[in-house]
Amino acid sequence: AVARAGAGVNNIPLDEYAKKGIVAFNTPGANANGVKELVVAGLLLASRDIIGGYNWVKENASEENLAKLVEKQKKQYAGNELKGKSIGVIGLGAIGVLVANICNRLGMKVYGYDPFMSVNSAWALSKHVRQAKDMDEIFKTCDYITVHVPSTKDTKGMLNKEKFALMKDGARLLNFARGDLVVNEDLLEAVESGKLSKYITDFASQELIGKDNIIVLPHLGASTPESEDNCAKMAVQELKDFLENGNIKNSVNFPAVNQPRESKVRLCITNKNMPNILARISKLFADHNLNIENMVNRSRGDYAYTLIDTNDDVRQDIIERIEAAKGIINVRVIK
């Protein structure tokens, strides 16, 4: 088993691990608060020219009449308040829900969109968040847009020329999710034309650095000791439960399976998702007069995972027969 202390698993060969029955975990939500707080900073950076003002003060620090100069210059760095502005949150997972809720508390009109929102997220989301029927509604409606979705084949490049054209003139875009969600070439055109007034991202890309109205941060979202501790603890808990009980939670290449331990012996079986595997295993148990106390099986794509509990002793030769069956990847016995 492998656990990633964070959400991104782009550095883990998931398919190769699945073929070998190696379960890969991540820790979604463990760093959510740290990212949420940086998104709030991003909102302020998108609204007020904090960086421009800071740089001006630093450059004029030696001026004798600095106080008077400040009063004359500060209007050059004026911005707008967040209260009353509309923001669209695309992706209402662990981070997106926290962002939507805090934007609501800041007095913003919050629109949310996530067709795959979990029950837990739905319970946690503020009742004041408006439900958008699709992403295009957010693009057309909102002054600010913040995206919180994973990078997949379906989401890569989702923010492109076509979508920028739908946005309100002067909209502000925040990306603290993944850099490749945005087509940078199209983004630069949108910023240069004024279609987007600001782009704040946590993902450094050379073509974006140093451009006007684009602020690039060095992936600081989860860079807090609290987030790192939370991720490490969750990773350890996931591995511990898997090693001791065979349970799977937050795997990215195998299905979630959780069953209380109430028997003497537990078989943990990874297998290909194909017909008749459970029937063959059950027959093998019956042929050897072994009783199955509990069995749970879940599949995910091409692979499946099965837990079998019994109070009978399962001999090694029976385990070997299960391992040799077609479609079985590996078998682990927990006593």
Tab-separated table of N, CA and C in Angstrom, residues 96-216:
chain	number	residue	atom	x	y	z
A	96	GLY	N	-13.813	23.359	-1.679
A	96	GLY	CA	-14.822	24.229	-2.284
A	96	GLY	C	-15.929	24.607	-1.324
A	97	VAL	N	-16.363	23.663	-0.494
A	97	VAL	CA	-17.415	23.957	0.485
A	97	VAL	C	-16.943	24.993	1.489
A	98	LEU	N	-15.717	24.842	1.984
A	98	LEU	CA	-15.181	25.820	2.941
A	98	LEU	C	-15.066	27.202	2.309
A	99	VAL	N	-14.622	27.245	1.058
A	99	VAL	CA	-14.497	28.524	0.353
A	99	VAL	C	-15.874	29.164	0.171
A	100	ALA	N	-16.851	28.361	-0.268
A	100	ALA	CA	-18.202	28.898	-0.468
A	100	ALA	C	-18.773	29.453	0.832
A	101	ASN	N	-18.570	28.724	1.916
A	101	ASN	CA	-19.129	29.159	3.200
A	101	ASN	C	-18.483	30.441	3.715
A	102	ILE	N	-17.162	30.558	3.574
A	102	ILE	CA	-16.517	31.764	4.093
A	102	ILE	C	-16.826	32.966	3.200
A	103	CYS	N	-16.993	32.744	1.902
A	103	CYS	CA	-17.391	33.851	1.015
A	103	CYS	C	-18.788	34.344	1.385
A	104	ASN	N	-19.652	33.411	1.759
A	104	ASN	CA	-20.985	33.803	2.225
A	104	ASN	C	-20.879	34.672	3.472
A	105	ARG	N	-19.982	34.290	4.387
A	105	ARG	CA	-19.827	35.071	5.614
A	105	ARG	C	-19.164	36.421	5.355
A	106	LEU	N	-18.454	36.544	4.245
A	106	LEU	CA	-17.875	37.834	3.863
A	106	LEU	C	-18.904	38.751	3.207
A	107	GLY	N	-20.120	38.264	3.051
A	107	GLY	CA	-21.183	39.079	2.472
A	107	GLY	C	-21.279	39.001	0.969
A	108	MET	N	-20.650	37.997	0.365
A	108	MET	CA	-20.706	37.841	-1.089
A	108	MET	C	-21.928	37.011	-1.481
A	109	LYS	N	-22.371	37.187	-2.716
A	109	LYS	CA	-23.415	36.337	-3.286
A	109	LYS	C	-22.720	35.116	-3.880
A	110	VAL	N	-22.962	33.973	-3.306
A	110	VAL	CA	-22.193	32.783	-3.664
A	110	VAL	C	-23.028	31.841	-4.522
A	111	TYR	N	-22.446	31.442	-5.660
A	111	TYR	CA	-23.033	30.446	-6.545
A	111	TYR	C	-22.114	29.219	-6.526
A	112	GLY	N	-22.694	28.038	-6.425
A	112	GLY	CA	-21.906	26.820	-6.409
A	112	GLY	C	-22.321	25.874	-7.513
A	113	TYR	N	-21.343	25.133	-8.039
A	113	TYR	CA	-21.658	24.123	-9.060
A	113	TYR	C	-20.779	22.897	-8.843
A	114	ASP	N	-21.424	21.752	-8.719
A	114	ASP	CA	-20.723	20.476	-8.625
A	114	ASP	C	-21.727	19.354	-8.847
A	115	PRO	N	-21.719	18.746	-10.029
A	115	PRO	CA	-22.696	17.679	-10.303
A	115	PRO	C	-22.406	16.393	-9.542
A	116	PHE	N	-21.225	16.307	-8.903
A	116	PHE	CA	-20.851	15.078	-8.199
A	116	PHE	C	-20.697	15.318	-6.693
A	117	MET	N	-21.375	16.312	-6.171
A	117	MET	CA	-21.220	16.662	-4.765
A	117	MET	C	-21.647	15.506	-3.866
A	118	SER	N	-20.823	15.235	-2.853
A	118	SER	CA	-21.110	14.147	-1.926
A	118	SER	C	-22.163	14.563	-0.910
A	119	VAL	N	-22.712	13.569	-0.222
A	119	VAL	CA	-23.700	13.843	0.825
A	119	VAL	C	-23.075	14.673	1.944
A	120	ASN	N	-21.837	14.341	2.321
A	120	ASN	CA	-21.164	15.089	3.388
A	120	ASN	C	-20.978	16.560	3.011
A	121	SER	N	-20.615	16.799	1.750
A	121	SER	CA	-20.454	18.185	1.296
A	121	SER	C	-21.788	18.923	1.305
A	122	ALA	N	-22.836	18.215	0.893
A	122	ALA	CA	-24.160	18.845	0.877
A	122	ALA	C	-24.591	19.259	2.278
A	123	TRP	N	-24.314	18.412	3.271
A	123	TRP	CA	-24.655	18.752	4.647
A	123	TRP	C	-23.846	19.954	5.140
A	124	ALA	N	-22.573	20.043	4.708
A	124	ALA	CA	-21.682	21.087	5.220
A	124	ALA	C	-21.893	22.437	4.534
A	125	LEU	N	-22.495	22.427	3.343
A	125	LEU	CA	-22.632	23.653	2.565
A	125	LEU	C	-23.704	24.568	3.145
A	126	SER	N	-23.411	25.860	3.205
A	126	SER	CA	-24.380	26.837	3.703
A	126	SER	C	-25.640	26.841	2.841
A	127	LYS	N	-26.771	26.995	3.497
A	127	LYS	CA	-28.049	27.034	2.777
A	127	LYS	C	-28.173	28.288	1.926
A	128	HIS	N	-27.312	29.268	2.160
A	128	HIS	CA	-27.377	30.517	1.409
A	128	HIS	C	-26.637	30.455	0.071
A	129	VAL	N	-25.917	29.363	-0.179
A	129	VAL	CA	-25.213	29.215	-1.451
A	129	VAL	C	-26.214	28.865	-2.548
A	130	ARG	N	-26.200	29.645	-3.601
A	130	ARG	CA	-27.129	29.426	-4.717
A	130	ARG	C	-26.606	28.312	-5.616
A	131	GLN	N	-27.486	27.472	-6.072
A	131	GLN	CA	-27.096	26.363	-6.943
A	131	GLN	C	-27.133	26.795	-8.404
A	132	ALA	N	-25.998	26.735	-9.072
A	132	ALA	CA	-25.938	27.042	-10.504
A	132	ALA	C	-26.294	25.780	-11.289
A	133	LYS	N	-27.030	25.945	-12.365
A	133	LYS	CA	-27.459	24.773	-13.137
A	133	LYS	C	-26.311	24.182	-13.947
A	134	ASP	N	-25.320	25.020	-14.278
A	134	ASP	CA	-24.140	24.554	-14.991
A	134	ASP	C	-23.022	25.584	-14.818
A	135	MET	N	-21.843	25.256	-15.318
A	135	MET	CA	-20.713	26.179	-15.189
A	135	MET	C	-20.937	27.460	-15.968
A	136	ASP	N	-21.603	27.363	-17.105
A	136	ASP	CA	-21.815	28.555	-17.928
A	136	ASP	C	-22.592	29.620	-17.173
A	137	GLU	N	-23.520	29.205	-16.315
A	137	GLU	CA	-24.256	30.181	-15.518
A	137	GLU	C	-23.311	30.956	-14.606
A	138	ILE	N	-22.348	30.256	-14.035
A	138	ILE	CA	-21.354	30.930	-13.191
A	138	ILE	C	-20.514	31.886	-14.010
A	139	PHE	N	-20.070	31.448	-15.181
A	139	PHE	CA	-19.240	32.308	-16.023
A	139	PHE	C	-19.967	33.596	-16.406
A	140	LYS	N	-21.250	33.477	-16.701
A	140	LYS	CA	-22.022	34.630	-17.154
A	140	LYS	C	-22.444	35.553	-16.012
A	141	THR	N	-22.490	35.022	-14.783
A	141	THR	CA	-23.110	35.732	-13.668
A	141	THR	C	-22.123	36.382	-12.715
A	142	CYS	N	-20.971	35.747	-12.501
A	142	CYS	CA	-20.161	36.075	-11.325
A	142	CYS	C	-19.023	37.061	-11.594
A	143	ASP	N	-18.780	37.900	-10.592
A	143	ASP	CA	-17.655	38.841	-10.633
A	143	ASP	C	-16.339	38.119	-10.367
A	144	TYR	N	-16.399	37.109	-9.516
A	144	TYR	CA	-15.230	36.302	-9.164
A	144	TYR	C	-15.560	34.841	-9.456
A	145	ILE	N	-14.542	34.100	-9.888
A	145	ILE	CA	-14.711	32.662	-10.134
A	145	ILE	C	-13.518	31.953	-9.511
A	146	THR	N	-13.798	30.954	-8.694
A	146	THR	CA	-12.732	30.159	-8.095
A	146	THR	C	-13.011	28.693	-8.376
A	147	VAL	N	-11.983	27.970	-8.782
A	147	VAL	CA	-12.167	26.600	-9.241
A	147	VAL	C	-11.481	25.642	-8.272
A	148	HIS	N	-12.193	24.561	-7.934
A	148	HIS	CA	-11.692	23.582	-6.954
A	148	HIS	C	-12.050	22.167	-7.402
A	149	VAL	N	-11.518	21.783	-8.549
A	149	VAL	CA	-11.757	20.442	-9.089
A	149	VAL	C	-10.413	19.762	-9.340
A	150	PRO	N	-10.373	18.422	-9.363
A	150	PRO	CA	-9.112	17.728	-9.643
A	150	PRO	C	-8.758	17.817	-11.119
A	151	SER	N	-7.516	17.537	-11.424
A	151	SER	CA	-7.068	17.490	-12.815
A	151	SER	C	-7.325	16.092	-13.364
A	152	THR	N	-8.240	16.001	-14.325
A	152	THR	CA	-8.546	14.738	-14.984
A	152	THR	C	-8.594	14.986	-16.489
A	153	LYS	N	-8.783	13.925	-17.240
A	153	LYS	CA	-8.873	14.100	-18.692
A	153	LYS	C	-10.073	14.956	-19.082
A	154	ASP	N	-11.077	15.003	-18.210
A	154	ASP	CA	-12.274	15.793	-18.504
A	154	ASP	C	-12.140	17.252	-18.071
A	155	THR	N	-11.248	17.528	-17.106
A	155	THR	CA	-11.153	18.903	-16.585
A	155	THR	C	-9.937	19.666	-17.111
A	156	LYS	N	-8.950	18.980	-17.640
A	156	LYS	CA	-7.778	19.676	-18.161
A	156	LYS	C	-8.188	20.629	-19.281
A	157	GLY	N	-7.766	21.875	-19.175
A	157	GLY	CA	-8.103	22.860	-20.192
A	157	GLY	C	-9.539	23.321	-20.156
A	158	MET	N	-10.248	23.076	-19.050
A	158	MET	CA	-11.660	23.442	-18.979
A	158	MET	C	-11.873	24.950	-18.997
A	159	LEU	N	-10.871	25.724	-18.597
A	159	LEU	CA	-10.951	27.186	-18.634
A	159	LEU	C	-10.149	27.658	-19.841
A	160	ASN	N	-10.876	27.932	-20.908
A	160	ASN	CA	-10.243	28.227	-22.190
A	160	ASN	C	-10.927	29.420	-22.866
A	161	LYS	N	-10.530	29.683	-24.095
A	161	LYS	CA	-11.034	30.853	-24.828
A	161	LYS	C	-12.564	30.889	-24.868
A	162	GLU	N	-13.171	29.737	-25.117
A	162	GLU	CA	-14.625	29.667	-25.187
A	162	GLU	C	-15.272	30.075	-23.862
A	163	LYS	N	-14.710	29.595	-22.756
A	163	LYS	CA	-15.273	29.908	-21.438
A	163	LYS	C	-14.971	31.341	-21.025
A	164	PHE	N	-13.783	31.838	-21.367
A	164	PHE	CA	-13.462	33.230	-21.032
A	164	PHE	C	-14.419	34.194	-21.730
A	165	ALA	N	-14.824	33.827	-22.944
A	165	ALA	CA	-15.734	34.697	-23.699
A	165	ALA	C	-17.090	34.827	-23.012
A	166	LEU	N	-17.479	33.813	-22.248
A	166	LEU	CA	-18.762	33.853	-21.550
A	166	LEU	C	-18.731	34.723	-20.302
A	167	MET	N	-17.535	34.969	-19.771
A	167	MET	CA	-17.423	35.662	-18.493
A	167	MET	C	-17.760	37.143	-18.608
A	168	LYS	N	-18.155	37.713	-17.477
A	168	LYS	CA	-18.411	39.148	-17.417
A	168	LYS	C	-17.117	39.913	-17.687
A	169	ASP	N	-17.230	41.047	-18.356
A	169	ASP	CA	-16.039	41.871	-18.580
A	169	ASP	C	-15.459	42.290	-17.234
A	170	GLY	N	-14.152	42.084	-17.088
A	170	GLY	CA	-13.492	42.458	-15.844
A	170	GLY	C	-13.580	41.414	-14.748
A	171	ALA	N	-14.023	40.212	-15.077
A	171	ALA	CA	-14.123	39.155	-14.065
A	171	ALA	C	-12.744	38.819	-13.523
A	172	ARG	N	-12.740	38.266	-12.314
A	172	ARG	CA	-11.494	37.867	-11.662
A	172	ARG	C	-11.521	36.356	-11.449
A	173	LEU	N	-10.430	35.698	-11.837
A	173	LEU	CA	-10.360	34.240	-11.789
A	173	LEU	C	-9.293	33.797	-10.798
A	174	LEU	N	-9.649	32.843	-9.936
A	174	LEU	CA	-8.716	32.269	-8.969
A	174	LEU	C	-8.567	30.784	-9.242
A	175	ASN	N	-7.317	30.320	-9.266
A	175	ASN	CA	-7.055	28.896	-9.489
A	175	ASN	C	-6.082	28.394	-8.430
A	176	PHE	N	-6.650	27.752	-7.405
A	176	PHE	CA	-5.846	27.114	-6.364
A	176	PHE	C	-6.058	25.604	-6.398
A	177	ALA	N	-6.428	25.090	-7.571
A	177	ALA	CA	-6.712	23.657	-7.720
A	177	ALA	C	-5.571	22.960	-8.459
A	178	ARG	N	-5.458	23.196	-9.771
A	178	ARG	CA	-4.385	22.637	-10.575
A	178	ARG	C	-4.115	23.557	-11.759
A	179	GLY	N	-2.844	23.709	-12.091
A	179	GLY	CA	-2.462	24.648	-13.149
A	179	GLY	C	-3.017	24.287	-14.507
A	180	ASP	N	-3.090	22.980	-14.821
A	180	ASP	CA	-3.484	22.584	-16.171
A	180	ASP	C	-4.985	22.649	-16.419
A	181	LEU	N	-5.758	23.134	-15.452
A	181	LEU	CA	-7.175	23.384	-15.709
A	181	LEU	C	-7.363	24.563	-16.652
A	182	VAL	N	-6.338	25.406	-16.732
A	182	VAL	CA	-6.408	26.641	-17.520
A	182	VAL	C	-5.512	26.522	-18.747
A	183	VAL	N	-6.017	26.956	-19.891
A	183	VAL	CA	-5.201	27.071	-21.100
A	183	VAL	C	-4.506	28.436	-21.033
A	184	ASN	N	-3.217	28.429	-20.729
A	184	ASN	CA	-2.512	29.671	-20.441
A	184	ASN	C	-2.499	30.647	-21.616
A	185	GLU	N	-2.386	30.125	-22.820
A	185	GLU	CA	-2.380	30.996	-24.002
A	185	GLU	C	-3.687	31.783	-24.100
A	186	ASP	N	-4.794	31.105	-23.885
A	186	ASP	CA	-6.100	31.758	-23.922
A	186	ASP	C	-6.260	32.717	-22.747
A	187	LEU	N	-5.726	32.328	-21.610
A	187	LEU	CA	-5.802	33.185	-20.421
A	187	LEU	C	-5.068	34.500	-20.647
A	188	LEU	N	-3.878	34.434	-21.208
A	188	LEU	CA	-3.092	35.653	-21.462
A	188	LEU	C	-3.848	36.605	-22.378
A	189	GLU	N	-4.499	36.052	-23.394
A	189	GLU	CA	-5.303	36.888	-24.292
A	189	GLU	C	-6.447	37.550	-23.539
A	190	ALA	N	-7.090	36.797	-22.664
A	190	ALA	CA	-8.222	37.329	-21.906
A	190	ALA	C	-7.785	38.434	-20.954
A	191	VAL	N	-6.619	38.287	-20.331
A	191	VAL	CA	-6.117	39.310	-19.418
A	191	VAL	C	-5.660	40.541	-20.188
A	192	GLU	N	-4.949	40.345	-21.275
A	192	GLU	CA	-4.452	41.473	-22.068
A	192	GLU	C	-5.589	42.289	-22.669
A	193	SER	N	-6.681	41.628	-23.008
A	193	SER	CA	-7.825	42.334	-23.592
A	193	SER	C	-8.689	43.017	-22.537
A	194	GLY	N	-8.466	42.669	-21.276
A	194	GLY	CA	-9.285	43.223	-20.198
A	194	GLY	C	-10.523	42.398	-19.895
A	195	LYS	N	-10.725	41.320	-20.645
A	195	LYS	CA	-11.867	40.450	-20.346
A	195	LYS	C	-11.763	39.933	-18.916
A	196	LEU	N	-10.564	39.494	-18.553
A	196	LEU	CA	-10.263	39.172	-17.162
A	196	LEU	C	-9.437	40.312	-16.588
A	197	SER	N	-9.859	40.844	-15.452
A	197	SER	CA	-9.082	41.940	-14.865
A	197	SER	C	-7.964	41.417	-13.968
A	198	LYS	N	-8.116	40.205	-13.410
A	198	LYS	CA	-7.082	39.621	-12.560
A	198	LYS	C	-7.107	38.103	-12.674
A	199	TYR	N	-5.936	37.505	-12.592
A	199	TYR	CA	-5.825	36.048	-12.475
A	199	TYR	C	-4.850	35.763	-11.344
A	200	ILE	N	-5.332	35.034	-10.345
A	200	ILE	CA	-4.505	34.652	-9.209
A	200	ILE	C	-4.373	33.134	-9.233
A	201	THR	N	-3.138	32.642	-9.264
A	201	THR	CA	-2.935	31.199	-9.329
A	201	THR	C	-1.844	30.764	-8.368
A	202	ASP	N	-1.961	29.548	-7.894
A	202	ASP	CA	-0.977	28.968	-6.978
A	202	ASP	C	-0.020	28.047	-7.723
A	203	PHE	N	-0.012	28.153	-9.072
A	203	PHE	CA	0.785	27.229	-9.879
A	203	PHE	C	1.665	28.008	-10.841
A	204	ALA	N	2.965	27.971	-10.575
A	204	ALA	CA	3.917	28.757	-11.348
A	204	ALA	C	4.064	28.203	-12.758
A	205	SER	N	3.983	29.091	-13.731
A	205	SER	CA	4.201	28.755	-15.128
A	205	SER	C	4.953	29.921	-15.756
A	206	GLN	N	6.039	29.640	-16.447
A	206	GLN	CA	6.936	30.701	-16.890
A	206	GLN	C	6.248	31.758	-17.741
A	207	GLU	N	5.301	31.345	-18.571
A	207	GLU	CA	4.671	32.322	-19.457
A	207	GLU	C	3.756	33.288	-18.709
A	208	LEU	N	3.429	32.971	-17.456
A	208	LEU	CA	2.547	33.838	-16.678
A	208	LEU	C	3.300	34.785	-15.752
A	209	ILE	N	4.514	34.427	-15.395
A	209	ILE	CA	5.259	35.188	-14.391
A	209	ILE	C	5.632	36.574	-14.929
A	210	GLY	N	5.378	37.590	-14.112
A	210	GLY	CA	5.746	38.957	-14.479
A	210	GLY	C	4.745	39.668	-15.361
A	211	LYS	N	3.626	39.026	-15.685
A	211	LYS	CA	2.622	39.658	-16.537
A	211	LYS	C	1.708	40.546	-15.691
A	212	ASP	N	1.313	41.674	-16.279
A	212	ASP	CA	0.410	42.580	-15.575
A	212	ASP	C	-0.901	41.884	-15.254
A	213	ASN	N	-1.409	42.154	-14.052
A	213	ASN	CA	-2.702	41.653	-13.587
A	213	ASN	C	-2.750	40.135	-13.414
A	214	ILE	N	-1.573	39.524	-13.350
A	214	ILE	CA	-1.482	38.096	-13.042
A	214	ILE	C	-0.558	37.932	-11.849
A	215	ILE	N	-1.054	37.284	-10.822
A	215	ILE	CA	-0.253	37.024	-9.623
A	215	ILE	C	-0.045	35.523	-9.503
A	216	VAL	N	1.218	35.122	-9.495
A	216	VAL	CA	1.574	33.707	-9.447
A	216	VAL	C	2.238	33.405	-8.107
